[in-house]
CSV table of C-alpha atoms in Angstrom, one decimal:
chain,number,residue,atom,x,y,z
A,2,ASP,CA,8.3,-4.0,9.1
A,3,GLN,CA,7.9,-2.8,5.8
A,4,GLN,CA,6.0,-5.1,3.5
A,5,VAL,CA,6.5,-3.0,0.1
A,6,LYS,CA,9.9,-1.5,-0.7
A,7,GLN,CA,11.2,0.9,-3.3
A,8,ASN,CA,14.9,0.7,-2.6
A,9,SER,CA,15.9,3.5,-5.0
A,10,PRO,CA,14.7,6.9,-3.4
A,11,SER,CA,15.5,8.7,-6.7
A,12,LEU,CA,16.1,8.1,-10.5
A,13,SER,CA,17.5,10.6,-13.2
A,14,VAL,CA,17.0,9.6,-16.9
A,15,GLN,CA,17.3,11.6,-20.2
A,16,GLU,CA,14.2,12.3,-22.0
A,17,GLY,CA,13.4,9.7,-24.8
A,18,ARG,CA,15.2,7.1,-22.8
A,19,ILE,CA,13.6,4.2,-20.7
A,20,SER,CA,12.8,4.8,-17.1
A,21,ILE,CA,12.9,1.5,-15.0
A,22,LEU,CA,11.3,2.0,-11.3
A,23,ASN,CA,11.4,-1.0,-8.9
A,24,CYS,CA,9.5,-2.3,-6.4
A,25,ASP,CA,9.9,-5.4,-4.0
A,26,TYR,CA,7.3,-7.0,-1.5
A,27,THR,CA,7.5,-9.6,1.1
A,28,ASN,CA,3.7,-10.8,1.8
A,29,SER,CA,3.0,-13.5,-0.6
A,30,MET,CA,-0.7,-13.0,-0.2
A,31,PHE,CA,-0.6,-9.8,-2.2
A,32,ASP,CA,-2.2,-10.3,-5.0
A,33,TYR,CA,-3.0,-6.8,-6.7
A,34,PHE,CA,-0.4,-4.3,-7.5
A,35,LEU,CA,-0.6,-0.8,-8.6
A,36,TRP,CA,1.6,2.3,-9.4
A,37,TYR,CA,0.8,5.8,-8.6
A,38,LYS,CA,2.2,9.2,-9.6
A,39,LYS,CA,2.5,12.1,-7.2
A,40,TYR,CA,3.2,15.7,-7.9
A,41,PRO,CA,4.1,18.3,-5.6
A,42,ALA,CA,1.0,19.3,-3.2
A,43,GLU,CA,-1.4,17.0,-5.2
A,44,GLY,CA,-2.6,13.6,-4.4
A,45,PRO,CA,-1.6,10.3,-6.1
A,46,THR,CA,-2.9,9.6,-9.5
A,47,PHE,CA,-3.3,5.9,-10.2
A,48,LEU,CA,-1.1,5.0,-13.1
A,49,ILE,CA,-1.4,1.3,-13.9
A,50,SER,CA,-2.1,-1.9,-12.0
A,51,ILE,CA,-1.7,-5.6,-12.4
A,52,SER,CA,-3.1,-8.8,-11.0
A,53,SER,CA,-1.1,-11.7,-9.7
A,54,ILE,CA,-2.6,-13.9,-12.4
A,55,LYS,CA,-0.7,-11.7,-15.1
A,56,ASP,CA,3.1,-11.1,-15.5
A,57,LYS,CA,2.9,-8.1,-17.7
A,58,ASN,CA,0.2,-5.2,-18.1
A,59,GLU,CA,0.8,-2.6,-21.0
A,60,ASP,CA,-0.8,0.8,-21.1
A,61,GLY,CA,0.6,3.1,-23.8
A,62,ARG,CA,4.1,4.3,-22.6
A,63,PHE,CA,3.6,2.4,-19.4
A,64,THR,CA,4.3,-1.4,-18.7
A,65,VAL,CA,4.3,-3.1,-15.4
A,66,PHE,CA,6.0,-6.4,-15.1
A,67,LEU,CA,5.6,-8.7,-12.4
A,68,ASN,CA,7.8,-11.6,-11.2
A,69,LYS,CA,6.0,-13.6,-8.6
A,70,SER,CA,8.6,-16.0,-7.5
A,71,ALA,CA,11.1,-13.1,-6.8
A,72,LYS,CA,8.2,-11.0,-5.2
A,73,HIS,CA,9.3,-8.2,-7.8
A,74,LEU,CA,7.6,-5.6,-9.8
A,75,SER,CA,8.9,-3.2,-12.1
A,76,LEU,CA,7.3,-0.1,-14.2
A,77,HIS,CA,8.7,0.7,-17.5
A,78,ILE,CA,8.2,4.1,-19.0
A,79,VAL,CA,9.5,4.4,-22.7
A,80,PRO,CA,10.0,7.0,-23.9
A,81,SER,CA,10.3,9.1,-21.0
A,82,GLN,CA,9.2,12.8,-21.1
A,83,PRO,CA,10.1,15.8,-18.9
A,84,GLY,CA,6.3,15.6,-17.7
A,85,ASP,CA,6.9,12.1,-16.3
A,86,SER,CA,9.0,13.6,-13.6
A,87,ALA,CA,7.2,13.0,-10.3
A,88,VAL,CA,7.2,10.7,-7.3
A,89,TYR,CA,6.1,7.1,-8.3
A,90,PHE,CA,4.6,5.1,-5.6
A,91,CYS,CA,4.3,1.2,-5.7
A,92,ALA,CA,1.3,-0.4,-3.9
A,93,ALA,CA,0.2,-3.5,-3.1
A,94,SER,CA,-2.9,-5.2,-1.6
A,95,GLY,CA,-4.3,-8.8,-1.0
A,96,SER,CA,-7.6,-10.8,-0.5
A,97,ASP,CA,-7.3,-11.4,3.0
A,98,THR,CA,-8.0,-9.1,5.7
A,99,ASN,CA,-4.6,-8.5,6.9
A,100,ALA,CA,-3.0,-7.9,3.4
A,101,GLY,CA,-5.9,-5.6,2.6
A,102,LYS,CA,-4.7,-2.6,3.9
A,103,SER,CA,-3.0,-1.5,0.7
A,104,THR,CA,0.4,-1.2,1.8
A,105,PHE,CA,2.7,1.5,-0.2
A,106,GLY,CA,6.2,1.8,-0.8
A,107,ASP,CA,8.0,4.9,0.5
A,108,GLY,CA,8.3,6.3,-3.2
A,109,THR,CA,10.8,7.0,-6.0
A,110,THR,CA,11.3,10.4,-7.4
A,111,LEU,CA,12.0,10.4,-11.0
A,112,THR,CA,13.5,13.2,-13.1
A,113,VAL,CA,13.3,13.4,-16.6
A,114,LYS,CA,16.0,15.8,-18.1
A,115,PRO,CA,15.4,17.4,-21.2
B,6,LYS,CA,-17.6,12.2,-12.8
B,7,ALA,CA,-16.3,14.4,-10.1
B,8,GLY,CA,-12.9,13.1,-8.4
B,9,VAL,CA,-12.4,12.9,-4.6
B,10,THR,CA,-12.7,15.9,-2.8
B,11,GLN,CA,-11.0,17.0,0.5
B,12,THR,CA,-11.7,19.9,2.5
B,13,PRO,CA,-10.1,22.1,3.9
B,14,ARG,CA,-7.1,21.9,1.6
B,15,TYR,CA,-4.8,23.6,4.5
B,16,LEU,CA,-4.9,23.7,8.2
B,17,ILE,CA,-2.9,25.3,10.8
B,18,LYS,CA,-3.6,24.2,14.5
B,19,THR,CA,-1.7,24.3,17.6
B,20,ARG,CA,-0.6,21.6,20.1
B,21,GLY,CA,-3.3,20.2,22.0
B,22,GLN,CA,-6.2,21.0,19.7
B,23,GLN,CA,-8.4,18.8,17.8
B,24,VAL,CA,-9.2,18.7,13.9
B,25,THR,CA,-11.7,17.2,11.6
B,26,LEU,CA,-10.9,16.7,8.0
B,27,SER,CA,-13.6,15.7,5.6
B,28,CYS,CA,-13.5,13.7,2.5
B,29,SER,CA,-16.3,13.1,-0.5
B,30,PRO,CA,-15.6,10.0,-2.2
B,31,ILE,CA,-16.2,9.6,-6.3
B,32,SER,CA,-19.9,9.1,-6.6
B,33,GLY,CA,-21.0,5.2,-6.4
B,34,HIS,CA,-17.8,4.4,-4.1
B,35,ARG,CA,-18.5,2.8,-0.8
B,36,SER,CA,-14.9,2.7,0.5
B,37,VAL,CA,-13.1,5.5,1.8
B,38,SER,CA,-9.4,5.0,3.0
B,39,TRP,CA,-7.4,7.6,4.8
B,40,TYR,CA,-3.4,7.8,4.6
B,41,GLN,CA,-0.8,10.0,6.4
B,42,GLN,CA,2.1,11.4,4.3
B,43,THR,CA,5.2,12.7,6.0
B,44,PRO,CA,8.5,13.2,4.2
B,45,GLY,CA,10.3,10.7,6.3
B,46,GLN,CA,7.7,8.1,6.5
B,47,GLY,CA,6.0,7.8,3.0
B,48,LEU,CA,2.4,6.9,2.9
B,49,GLN,CA,0.9,5.2,6.0
B,50,PHE,CA,-2.5,3.9,6.0
B,51,LEU,CA,-4.6,5.0,8.8
B,52,PHE,CA,-8.0,3.2,8.1
B,53,GLU,CA,-10.7,2.1,5.7
B,54,TYR,CA,-14.4,2.7,6.1
B,55,PHE,CA,-16.9,0.9,3.9
B,56,SER,CA,-20.8,1.2,4.1
B,57,GLU,CA,-20.3,3.1,7.5
B,58,THR,CA,-18.3,0.7,9.3
B,59,GLN,CA,-14.7,0.6,9.7
B,60,ARG,CA,-13.3,-2.5,8.0
B,61,ASN,CA,-9.4,-2.0,8.3
B,62,LYS,CA,-7.2,-0.4,10.6
B,63,GLY,CA,-3.5,0.9,10.5
B,64,ASN,CA,-1.1,1.2,13.5
B,65,PHE,CA,-2.1,4.6,14.7
B,66,PRO,CA,-2.8,6.1,18.0
B,67,GLY,CA,-6.4,6.1,19.3
B,68,ARG,CA,-6.3,9.9,19.0
B,69,PHE,CA,-6.8,9.2,15.4
B,70,SER,CA,-10.5,8.3,14.5
B,71,GLY,CA,-13.1,8.4,11.7
B,72,ARG,CA,-16.4,7.9,10.6
B,73,GLN,CA,-18.4,7.6,7.6
B,74,PHE,CA,-21.9,8.7,6.6
B,75,SER,CA,-24.7,6.9,4.9
B,76,ASN,CA,-23.9,9.0,1.8
B,77,SER,CA,-20.3,7.4,1.9
B,78,ARG,CA,-18.8,10.9,2.9
B,79,SER,CA,-16.2,10.3,5.6
B,80,GLU,CA,-14.4,12.5,8.3
B,81,MET,CA,-11.3,12.0,10.1
B,82,ASN,CA,-10.6,13.4,13.5
B,83,VAL,CA,-7.2,14.1,15.4
B,84,SER,CA,-7.5,14.8,19.1
B,85,THR,CA,-4.7,16.5,21.2
B,86,LEU,CA,-2.7,17.4,18.4
B,87,GLU,CA,1.1,16.8,18.4
B,88,LEU,CA,3.8,18.5,16.3
B,89,GLY,CA,4.3,15.2,14.8
B,90,ASP,CA,0.7,15.1,13.2
B,91,SER,CA,1.9,17.7,10.8
B,92,ALA,CA,1.4,16.0,7.3
B,93,LEU,CA,-0.5,15.4,4.3
B,94,TYR,CA,-3.7,13.6,4.9
B,95,LEU,CA,-5.0,11.7,1.8
B,96,CYS,CA,-8.1,10.2,1.2
B,97,ALA,CA,-9.0,7.6,-1.2
B,98,SER,CA,-11.9,6.0,-2.5
B,99,SER,CA,-12.7,2.7,-4.4
B,100,PHE,CA,-15.8,0.8,-5.2
B,101,ALA,CA,-15.3,-2.5,-3.6
B,102,GLY,CA,-12.6,-1.2,-1.0
B,103,LEU,CA,-9.2,-2.6,-0.1
B,104,GLY,CA,-7.8,-6.0,-1.0
B,105,ARG,CA,-10.5,-6.7,-3.5
B,106,GLY,CA,-8.7,-6.1,-6.8
B,107,ASP,CA,-9.9,-2.5,-6.9
B,108,THR,CA,-8.2,0.8,-7.6
B,109,GLN,CA,-8.1,3.5,-5.4
B,110,TYR,CA,-8.7,7.2,-6.3
B,111,PHE,CA,-6.9,9.8,-4.4
B,112,GLY,CA,-8.1,13.1,-3.3
B,113,PRO,CA,-5.7,16.3,-3.4
B,114,GLY,CA,-4.9,15.9,0.3
B,115,THR,CA,-5.2,18.3,3.3
B,116,ARG,CA,-2.2,19.7,4.4
B,117,LEU,CA,-2.0,20.0,8.3
B,118,THR,CA,0.4,22.0,10.2
B,119,VAL,CA,0.5,21.6,13.8
B,120,LEU,CA,2.4,24.6,15.5
């Protein structure tokens, strides 16, 4: 039973436009959410995180939105750049032992076209 | 600060052999987690070590084991390798560990190929 789901395996956007990557989770004990970016042949790189006490966190071109009632979070990248092309993983963790395993989604491959 | 390092970067083994992978966390980080990444399965959590103790464990068979040393360096061992063990094995470190609002930092991974 997958607790974190990224339902879109791929996304293609034009340079300069907004990229929106989505993530859904099922475990209500998750209270910390993270996005990672991964280039081929490299390990994931931390991008941005959000605690469940917030509904938005912004860092430069990257903004993460959290909707706790819908158990949904999204990552907005604006404006998108060709260098943003990578696989993006959503991850969730919680304060109790069971949820503390940092569950990851399967990733969404973002392609930003020049 | 130096990042998370993993050795070796690439490894080729045959079925039935065993393998040991190594991970050195960021200085000061006491939590080390291991993940397996395969094309069809995404990132799968293997286990987490904190202060030399296994604190969390994923759903992998007993052939997968690990340990952590007093300097927080960690090793992962896979015995009796199977073809399906071919994957990228990622190590991640953090200060406080999983489930504590902490961010993990990943190493580059070890690409294991089982022939």
